[in-house]
Coordinates of C-alpha atoms and ligand atoms in Angstrom, one line a residue:
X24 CA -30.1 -13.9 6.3
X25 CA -28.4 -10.6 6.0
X26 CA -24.8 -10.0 5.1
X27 CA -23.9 -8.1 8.4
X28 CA -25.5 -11.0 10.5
X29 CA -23.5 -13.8 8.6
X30 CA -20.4 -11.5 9.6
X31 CA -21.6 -11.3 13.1
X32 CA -21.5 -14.7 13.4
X33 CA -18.1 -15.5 12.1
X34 CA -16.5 -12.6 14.0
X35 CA -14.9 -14.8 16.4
X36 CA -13.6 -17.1 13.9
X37 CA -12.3 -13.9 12.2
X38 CA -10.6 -12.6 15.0
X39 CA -8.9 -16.1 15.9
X40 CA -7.3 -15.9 12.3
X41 CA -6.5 -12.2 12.7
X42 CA -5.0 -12.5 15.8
X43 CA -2.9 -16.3 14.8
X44 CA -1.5 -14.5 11.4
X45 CA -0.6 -11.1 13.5
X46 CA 1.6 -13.4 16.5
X47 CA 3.9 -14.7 13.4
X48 CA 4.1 -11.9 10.9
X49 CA 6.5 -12.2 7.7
X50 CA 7.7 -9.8 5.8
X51 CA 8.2 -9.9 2.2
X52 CA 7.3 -11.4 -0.9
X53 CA 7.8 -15.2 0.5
X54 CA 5.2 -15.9 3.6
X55 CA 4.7 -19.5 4.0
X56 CA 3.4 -19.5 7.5
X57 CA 0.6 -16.9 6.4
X58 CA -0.2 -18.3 3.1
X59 CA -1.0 -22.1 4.8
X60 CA -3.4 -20.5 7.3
X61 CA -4.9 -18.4 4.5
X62 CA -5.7 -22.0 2.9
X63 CA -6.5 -23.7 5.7
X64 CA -9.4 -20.9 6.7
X65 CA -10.8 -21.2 3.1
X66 CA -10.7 -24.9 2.6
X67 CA -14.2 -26.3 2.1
X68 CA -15.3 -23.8 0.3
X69 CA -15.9 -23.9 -3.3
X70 CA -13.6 -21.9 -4.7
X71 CA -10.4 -22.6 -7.1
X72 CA -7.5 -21.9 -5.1
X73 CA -4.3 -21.2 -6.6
X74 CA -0.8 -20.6 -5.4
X75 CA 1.5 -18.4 -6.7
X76 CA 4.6 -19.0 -8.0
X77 CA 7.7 -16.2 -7.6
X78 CA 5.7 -15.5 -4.4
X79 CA 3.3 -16.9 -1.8
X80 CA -0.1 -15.6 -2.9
X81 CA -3.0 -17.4 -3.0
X82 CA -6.0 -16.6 -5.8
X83 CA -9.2 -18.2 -5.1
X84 CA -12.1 -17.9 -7.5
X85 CA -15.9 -18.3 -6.7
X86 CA -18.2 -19.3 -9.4
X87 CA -21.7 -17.8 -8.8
X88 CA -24.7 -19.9 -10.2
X89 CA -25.0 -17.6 -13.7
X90 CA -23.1 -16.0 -16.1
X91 CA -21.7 -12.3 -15.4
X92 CA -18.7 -10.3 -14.9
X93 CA -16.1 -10.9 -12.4
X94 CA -15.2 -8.6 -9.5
X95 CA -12.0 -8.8 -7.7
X96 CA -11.1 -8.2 -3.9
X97 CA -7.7 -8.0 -2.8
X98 CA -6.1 -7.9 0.8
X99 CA -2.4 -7.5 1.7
X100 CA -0.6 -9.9 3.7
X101 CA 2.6 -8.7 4.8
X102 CA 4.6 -7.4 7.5
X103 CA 7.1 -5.0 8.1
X104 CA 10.3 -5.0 10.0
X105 CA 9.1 -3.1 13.5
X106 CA 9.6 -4.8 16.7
X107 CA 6.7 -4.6 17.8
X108 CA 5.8 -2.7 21.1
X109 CA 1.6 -3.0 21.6
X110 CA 1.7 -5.5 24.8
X111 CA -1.1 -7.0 23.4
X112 CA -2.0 -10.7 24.6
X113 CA -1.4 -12.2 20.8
X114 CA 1.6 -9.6 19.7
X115 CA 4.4 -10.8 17.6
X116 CA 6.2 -13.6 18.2
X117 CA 8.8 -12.7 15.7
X118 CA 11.5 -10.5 16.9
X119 CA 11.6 -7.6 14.7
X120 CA 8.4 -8.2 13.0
X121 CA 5.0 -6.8 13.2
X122 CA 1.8 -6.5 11.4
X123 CA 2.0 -2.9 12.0
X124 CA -0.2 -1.7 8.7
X125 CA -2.9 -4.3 9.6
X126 CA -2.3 -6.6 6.8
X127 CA -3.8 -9.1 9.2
X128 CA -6.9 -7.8 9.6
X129 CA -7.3 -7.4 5.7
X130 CA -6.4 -11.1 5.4
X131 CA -8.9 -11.9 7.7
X132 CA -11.7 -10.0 6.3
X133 CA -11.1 -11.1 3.0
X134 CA -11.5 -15.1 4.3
X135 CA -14.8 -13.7 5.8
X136 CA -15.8 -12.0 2.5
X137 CA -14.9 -15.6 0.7
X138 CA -17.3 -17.5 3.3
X139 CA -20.2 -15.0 3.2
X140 CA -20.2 -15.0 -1.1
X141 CA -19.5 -18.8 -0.7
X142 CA -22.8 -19.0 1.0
X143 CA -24.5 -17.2 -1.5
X144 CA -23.1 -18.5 -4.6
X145 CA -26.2 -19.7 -6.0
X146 CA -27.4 -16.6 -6.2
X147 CA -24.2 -14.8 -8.0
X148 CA -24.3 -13.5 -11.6
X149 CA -20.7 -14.0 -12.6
X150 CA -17.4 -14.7 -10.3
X151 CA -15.3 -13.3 -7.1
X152 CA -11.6 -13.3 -7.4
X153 CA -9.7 -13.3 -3.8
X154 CA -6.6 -11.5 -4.2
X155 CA -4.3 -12.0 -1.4
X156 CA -1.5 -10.6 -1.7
X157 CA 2.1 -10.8 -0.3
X158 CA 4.9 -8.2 -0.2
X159 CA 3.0 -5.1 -0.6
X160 CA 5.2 -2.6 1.6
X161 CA 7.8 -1.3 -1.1
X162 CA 8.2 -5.0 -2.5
X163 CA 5.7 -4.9 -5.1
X164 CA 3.3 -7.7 -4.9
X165 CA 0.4 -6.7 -6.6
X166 CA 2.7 -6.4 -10.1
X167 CA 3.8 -9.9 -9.5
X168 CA 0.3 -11.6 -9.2
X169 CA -0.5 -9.4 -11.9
X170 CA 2.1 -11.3 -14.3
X171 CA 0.9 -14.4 -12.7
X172 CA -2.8 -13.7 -13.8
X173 CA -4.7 -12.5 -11.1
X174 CA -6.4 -10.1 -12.8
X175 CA -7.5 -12.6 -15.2
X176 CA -8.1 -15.7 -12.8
X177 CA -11.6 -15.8 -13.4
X178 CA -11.3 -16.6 -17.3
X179 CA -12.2 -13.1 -17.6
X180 CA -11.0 -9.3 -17.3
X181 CA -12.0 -8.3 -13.9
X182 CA -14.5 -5.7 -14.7
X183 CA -14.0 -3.9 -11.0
X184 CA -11.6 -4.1 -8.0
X185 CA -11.6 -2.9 -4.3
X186 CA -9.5 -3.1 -1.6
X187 CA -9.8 -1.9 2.1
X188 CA -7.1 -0.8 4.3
X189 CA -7.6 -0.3 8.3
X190 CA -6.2 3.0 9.9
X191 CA -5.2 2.6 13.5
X192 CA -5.6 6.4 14.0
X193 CA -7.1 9.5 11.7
X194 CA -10.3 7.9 11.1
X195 CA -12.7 7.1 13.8
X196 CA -13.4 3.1 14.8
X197 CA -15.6 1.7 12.1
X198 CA -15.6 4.2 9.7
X199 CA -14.9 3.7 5.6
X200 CA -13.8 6.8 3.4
X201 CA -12.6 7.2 -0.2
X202 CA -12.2 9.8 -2.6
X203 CA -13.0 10.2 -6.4
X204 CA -9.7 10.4 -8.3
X205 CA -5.8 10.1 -6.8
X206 CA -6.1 8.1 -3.5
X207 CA -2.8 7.4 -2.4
X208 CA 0.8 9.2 -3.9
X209 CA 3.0 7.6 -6.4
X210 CA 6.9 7.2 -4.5
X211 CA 10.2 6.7 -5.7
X212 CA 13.6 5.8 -4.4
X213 CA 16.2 7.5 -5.8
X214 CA 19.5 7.0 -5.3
X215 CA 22.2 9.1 -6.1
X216 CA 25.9 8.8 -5.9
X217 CA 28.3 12.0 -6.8
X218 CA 31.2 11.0 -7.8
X219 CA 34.4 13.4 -7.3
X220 CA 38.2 12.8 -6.8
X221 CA 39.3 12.3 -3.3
X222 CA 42.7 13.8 -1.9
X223 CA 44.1 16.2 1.0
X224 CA 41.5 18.6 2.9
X225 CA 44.2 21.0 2.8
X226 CA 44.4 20.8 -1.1
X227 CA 41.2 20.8 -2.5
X228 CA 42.0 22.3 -5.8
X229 CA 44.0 18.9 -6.3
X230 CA 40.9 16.9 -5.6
X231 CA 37.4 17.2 -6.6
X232 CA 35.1 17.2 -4.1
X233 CA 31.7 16.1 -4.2
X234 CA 30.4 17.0 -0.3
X235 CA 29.3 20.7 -1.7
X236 CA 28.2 19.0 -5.0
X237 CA 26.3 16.7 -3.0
X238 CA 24.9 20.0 -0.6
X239 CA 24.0 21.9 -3.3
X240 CA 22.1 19.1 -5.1
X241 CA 20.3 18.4 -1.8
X242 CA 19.4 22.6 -2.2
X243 CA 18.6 22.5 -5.4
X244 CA 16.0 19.7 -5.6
X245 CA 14.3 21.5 -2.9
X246 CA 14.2 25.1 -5.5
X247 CA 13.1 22.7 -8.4
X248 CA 9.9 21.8 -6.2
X249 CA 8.7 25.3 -5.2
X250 CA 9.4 26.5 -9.0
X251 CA 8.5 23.8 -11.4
X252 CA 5.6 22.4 -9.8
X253 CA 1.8 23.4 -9.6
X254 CA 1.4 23.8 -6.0
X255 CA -2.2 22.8 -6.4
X256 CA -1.0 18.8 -7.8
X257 CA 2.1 18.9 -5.2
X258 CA 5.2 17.0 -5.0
X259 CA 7.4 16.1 -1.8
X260 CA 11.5 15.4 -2.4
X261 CA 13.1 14.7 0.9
X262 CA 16.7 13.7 1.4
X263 CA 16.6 11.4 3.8
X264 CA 20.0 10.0 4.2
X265 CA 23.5 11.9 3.3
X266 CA 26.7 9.9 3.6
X267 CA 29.9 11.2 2.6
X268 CA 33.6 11.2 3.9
X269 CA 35.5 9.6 6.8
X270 CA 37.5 12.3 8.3
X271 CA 38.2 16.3 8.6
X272 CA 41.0 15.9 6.6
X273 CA 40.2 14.0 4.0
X274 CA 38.1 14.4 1.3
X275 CA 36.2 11.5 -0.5
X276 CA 35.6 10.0 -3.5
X277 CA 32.2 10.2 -3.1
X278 CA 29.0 11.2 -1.9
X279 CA 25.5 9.0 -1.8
X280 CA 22.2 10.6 -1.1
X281 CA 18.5 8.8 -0.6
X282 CA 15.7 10.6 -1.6
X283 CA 12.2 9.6 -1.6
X284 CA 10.1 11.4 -4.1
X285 CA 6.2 11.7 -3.6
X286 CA 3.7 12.8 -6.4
X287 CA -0.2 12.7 -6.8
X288 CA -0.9 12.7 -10.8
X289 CA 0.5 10.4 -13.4
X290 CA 2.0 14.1 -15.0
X291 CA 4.0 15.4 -11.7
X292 CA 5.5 12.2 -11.6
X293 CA 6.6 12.0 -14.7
X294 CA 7.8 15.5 -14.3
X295 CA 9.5 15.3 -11.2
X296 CA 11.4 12.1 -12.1
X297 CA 12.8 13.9 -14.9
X298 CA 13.8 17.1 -13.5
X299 CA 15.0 15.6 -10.6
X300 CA 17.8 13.8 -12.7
X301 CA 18.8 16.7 -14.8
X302 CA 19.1 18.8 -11.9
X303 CA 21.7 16.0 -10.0
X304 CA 23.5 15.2 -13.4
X305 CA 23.6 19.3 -14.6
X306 CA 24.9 20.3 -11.2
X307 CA 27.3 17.6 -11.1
X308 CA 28.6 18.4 -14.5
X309 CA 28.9 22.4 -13.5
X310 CA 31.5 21.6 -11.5
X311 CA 33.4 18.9 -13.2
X312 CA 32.0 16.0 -11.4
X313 CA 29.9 13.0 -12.3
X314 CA 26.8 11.6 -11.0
X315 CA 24.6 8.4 -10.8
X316 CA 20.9 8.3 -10.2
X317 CA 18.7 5.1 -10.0
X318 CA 15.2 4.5 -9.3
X319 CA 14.0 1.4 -7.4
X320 CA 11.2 0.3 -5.2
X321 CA 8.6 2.8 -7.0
X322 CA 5.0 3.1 -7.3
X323 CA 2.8 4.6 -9.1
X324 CA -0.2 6.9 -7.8
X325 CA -3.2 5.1 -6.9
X326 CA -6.0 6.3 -8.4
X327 CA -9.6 5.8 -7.6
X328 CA -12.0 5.4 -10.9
X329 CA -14.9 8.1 -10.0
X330 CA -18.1 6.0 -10.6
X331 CA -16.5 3.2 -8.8
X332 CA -15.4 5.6 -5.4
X333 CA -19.0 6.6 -5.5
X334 CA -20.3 3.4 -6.0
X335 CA -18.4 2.1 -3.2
X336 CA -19.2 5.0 -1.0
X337 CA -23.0 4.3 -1.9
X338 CA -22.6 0.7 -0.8
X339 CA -21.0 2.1 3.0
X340 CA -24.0 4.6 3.4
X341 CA -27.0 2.6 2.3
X342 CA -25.6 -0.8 4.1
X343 CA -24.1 0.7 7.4
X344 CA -25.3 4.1 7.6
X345 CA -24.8 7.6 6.2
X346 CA -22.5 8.1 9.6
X347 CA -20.2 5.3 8.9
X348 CA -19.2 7.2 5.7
X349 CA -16.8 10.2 5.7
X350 CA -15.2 11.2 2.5
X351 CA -11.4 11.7 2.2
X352 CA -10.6 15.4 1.0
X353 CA -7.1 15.0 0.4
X354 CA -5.1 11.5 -1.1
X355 CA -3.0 10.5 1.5
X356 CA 1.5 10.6 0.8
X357 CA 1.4 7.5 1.3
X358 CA 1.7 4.7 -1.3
X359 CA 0.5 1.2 -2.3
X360 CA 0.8 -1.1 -4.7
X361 CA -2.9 -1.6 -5.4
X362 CA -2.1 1.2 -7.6
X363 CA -0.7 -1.4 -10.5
X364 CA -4.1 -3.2 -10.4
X365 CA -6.2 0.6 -10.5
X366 CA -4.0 0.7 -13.7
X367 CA -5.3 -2.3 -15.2
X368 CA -9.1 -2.3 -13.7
X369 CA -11.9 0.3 -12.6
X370 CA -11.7 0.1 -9.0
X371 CA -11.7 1.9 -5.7
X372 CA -9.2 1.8 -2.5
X373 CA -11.1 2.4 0.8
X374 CA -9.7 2.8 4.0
X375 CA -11.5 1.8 7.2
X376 CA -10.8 3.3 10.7
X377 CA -9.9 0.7 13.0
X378 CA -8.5 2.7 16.1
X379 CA -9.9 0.9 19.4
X380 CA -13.1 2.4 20.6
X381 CA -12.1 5.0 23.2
X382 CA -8.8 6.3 21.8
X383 CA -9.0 9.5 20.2
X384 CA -7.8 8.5 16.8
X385 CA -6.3 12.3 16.1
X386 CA -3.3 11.4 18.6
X387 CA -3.3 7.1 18.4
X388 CA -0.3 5.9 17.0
X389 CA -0.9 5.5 13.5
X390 CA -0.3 2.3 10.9
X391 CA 4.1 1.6 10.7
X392 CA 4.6 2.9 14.4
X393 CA 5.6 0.0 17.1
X394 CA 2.6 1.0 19.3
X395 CA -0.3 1.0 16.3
X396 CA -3.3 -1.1 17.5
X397 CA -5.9 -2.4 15.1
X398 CA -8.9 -3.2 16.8
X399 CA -10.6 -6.8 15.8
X400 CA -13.9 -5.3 16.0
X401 CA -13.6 -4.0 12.7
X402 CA -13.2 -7.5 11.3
X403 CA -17.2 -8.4 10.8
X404 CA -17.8 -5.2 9.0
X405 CA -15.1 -5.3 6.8
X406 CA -16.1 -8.7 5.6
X407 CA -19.2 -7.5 5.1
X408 CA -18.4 -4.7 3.4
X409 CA -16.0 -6.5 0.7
X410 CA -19.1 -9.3 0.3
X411 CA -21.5 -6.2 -0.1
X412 CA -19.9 -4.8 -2.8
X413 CA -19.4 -7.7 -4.9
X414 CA -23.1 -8.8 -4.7
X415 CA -24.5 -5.4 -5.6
X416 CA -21.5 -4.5 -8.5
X417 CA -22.0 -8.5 -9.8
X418 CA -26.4 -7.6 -9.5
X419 CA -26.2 -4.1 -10.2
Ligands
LIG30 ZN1 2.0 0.1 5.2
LIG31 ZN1 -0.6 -1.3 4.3

């Protein structure tokens, strides 16, 4: 029987999970209550299931009958820390907490990918890794399976790797698209602290302020970005937070910015990070003040390998339909941590439209907002989709 029929026929199944793991989201690198359903959907099937250890992943292996390379599927399964605001019938239970990126739906197609290759494992030349994956917004989940062995689970180098990601808005219901190259943008947190002498706002020559340090700093980032960079592989700085003093009399010891750096190419990165510290530390110095600037919570760029993007948008067309296909022009500024496994093996990250049927998806709240809604429709197809291109990249 056909792949998309074997996913019609779970698709209520699917959508039970979906819709248990979405009404008690975690968030994090620790989700106990999602990893034990994750388990329970895949037990009695024959894979190797392993748990991980500085985090609750679960790695499951499929043998196929013969000998052959091993592809690896990955899902995400965290939450974030929205309260969520959809109404839904099966919304969070969790106060504060919401599968607003769809995680959910990624964990439950990747259960229905592990059934449909389960039922087919006779006929597999080599192995299917199931990645799933905890803590991947801005905790870094991926890096820590990948110390655990994940890309390696099968006794072998995976030889490819795909992941999908659902869009509650942008793409229309049902449709995938990826792109050849960068996919998604590499992002840093910096932190910055300028670090002055505080005194009397009347007497600022007996101090040494750092609030117009700080504001020139905040200027002069913005400079470095329209005259060091190639405005055809961009960069985005952006202050986001400014906190300094206490009073209009007094001025501070200090000043601390947060700044969130986005880049699209393994060189602007490297470049930006750079010149982004000299700038703070130079300008600090200029006027007899010192500075601090630490990195944390980065990623790097995920980039797409060009035969597997095309592969993958081959699968789409010739399984689905040329009109569930569109190809993504730009890579989006957003980032993900699927980008430390693109480092290590050929893959491609594909995102899949999941706005409800009848919402125009160009104004629908989209993934991280309070009102995003994923629909469960998508669920079948995405299953089928992550089965489909193991089985043709394992026969291929
Ligand atoms: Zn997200
Ligand atoms: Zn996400």
């Amino acid at each position: 029987m056909a792949v998309t029929e074997d996913a019609t026929a779970i698709a209520g199944e699917l959508t039970q999970l979906r819709r248990a793991i979405h009404a008690e989201p975690e968030v994090g690198l620790n989700l106990p209550l999602t990893q034990q359903k994750i388990v329970a959907a895949l037990d009695g099937l024959p894979l190797e299931v392993t748990l991980g250890s500085a985090l609750s992943s679960v790695t499951a292996v499929l043998r196929g009958g013969g000998a052959g390379p091993a592809v690896l599927l990955r899902a995400d399964m965290d939450a974030l820390p929205v309260a969520e605001r959809t109404g839904l019938g099966f919304a969070s239970r969790i106060d504060g907490t919401m599968h607003a990126c769809g995680h959910d739906l990624h964990s439950a197609m990747l259960v229905g990918a592990a059934r449909l290759l389960s039922a087919r494992r006779a006929e597999l030349p080599g192995s299917v890794v199931f990645m799933f994956q905890p803590g991947e917004e801005g905790h870094g989940g991926a890096r820590f399976m990948i110390e655990e062995g994940v890309l390696d689970a099968a006794g072998q180098r995976a030889a490819a790797a795909y992941a999908l990601h659902v869009a509650s808005a942008e793409l229309p219901f049902g449709v995938f698209s990826t792109r050849e190259g960068p996919m998604m943008a590499a992002a840093e947190a910096l932190d910055i602290t300028v670090t002055g002498r505080g005194g009397h706002g009347s007497q600022p020559h007996h101090a040494a302020d750092p609030i117009p340090v700080a504001c020139e700093i905040v200027t002069a980032l913005q400079a470095m970005v329209t005259r060091r960079f190639d405005i055809f592989d961009p960069v985005v700085v952006t202050v986001g937070s400014f906190h300094a003093g206490t009073t209009n009399n007094v001025i501070p010891d200090e000043a601390k910015l947060e700044v969130t750096i986005r880049s699209f190419s393994p060189q602007a990165r490297a470049l930006v990070r750079d010149s982004a510290v000299r700038v703070v530390h130079q300008i600090a110095a200029a006027h007899g003040l010192t500075a601090t600037t630490e990195f944390t919570g980065s990623y790097p760029v995920t980039i797409n390998n060009d035969t597997e993007a095309r592969f993958a948008a081959g699968v789409v067309t010739d399984f689905l339909g040329e009109d569930r296909y569109h190809p993504q022009a730009n890579p989006m500024a957003g980032a993900e941590d699927f980008s430390y496994v693109l480092e290590e093996v050929p893959g491609a990250f594909i995102m899949l439209g999941a706005c409800p049927p009848g919402v125009n998806p160009g104004t629908a709240p989209f993934n991280h907002s309070a009102l995003a809604v994923f629909d469960d429709m998508v669920l079948a197809d995405g299953a089928a989709l992550f089965a489909e291109l193991a089985v043709r990249r394992l026969t291929g």
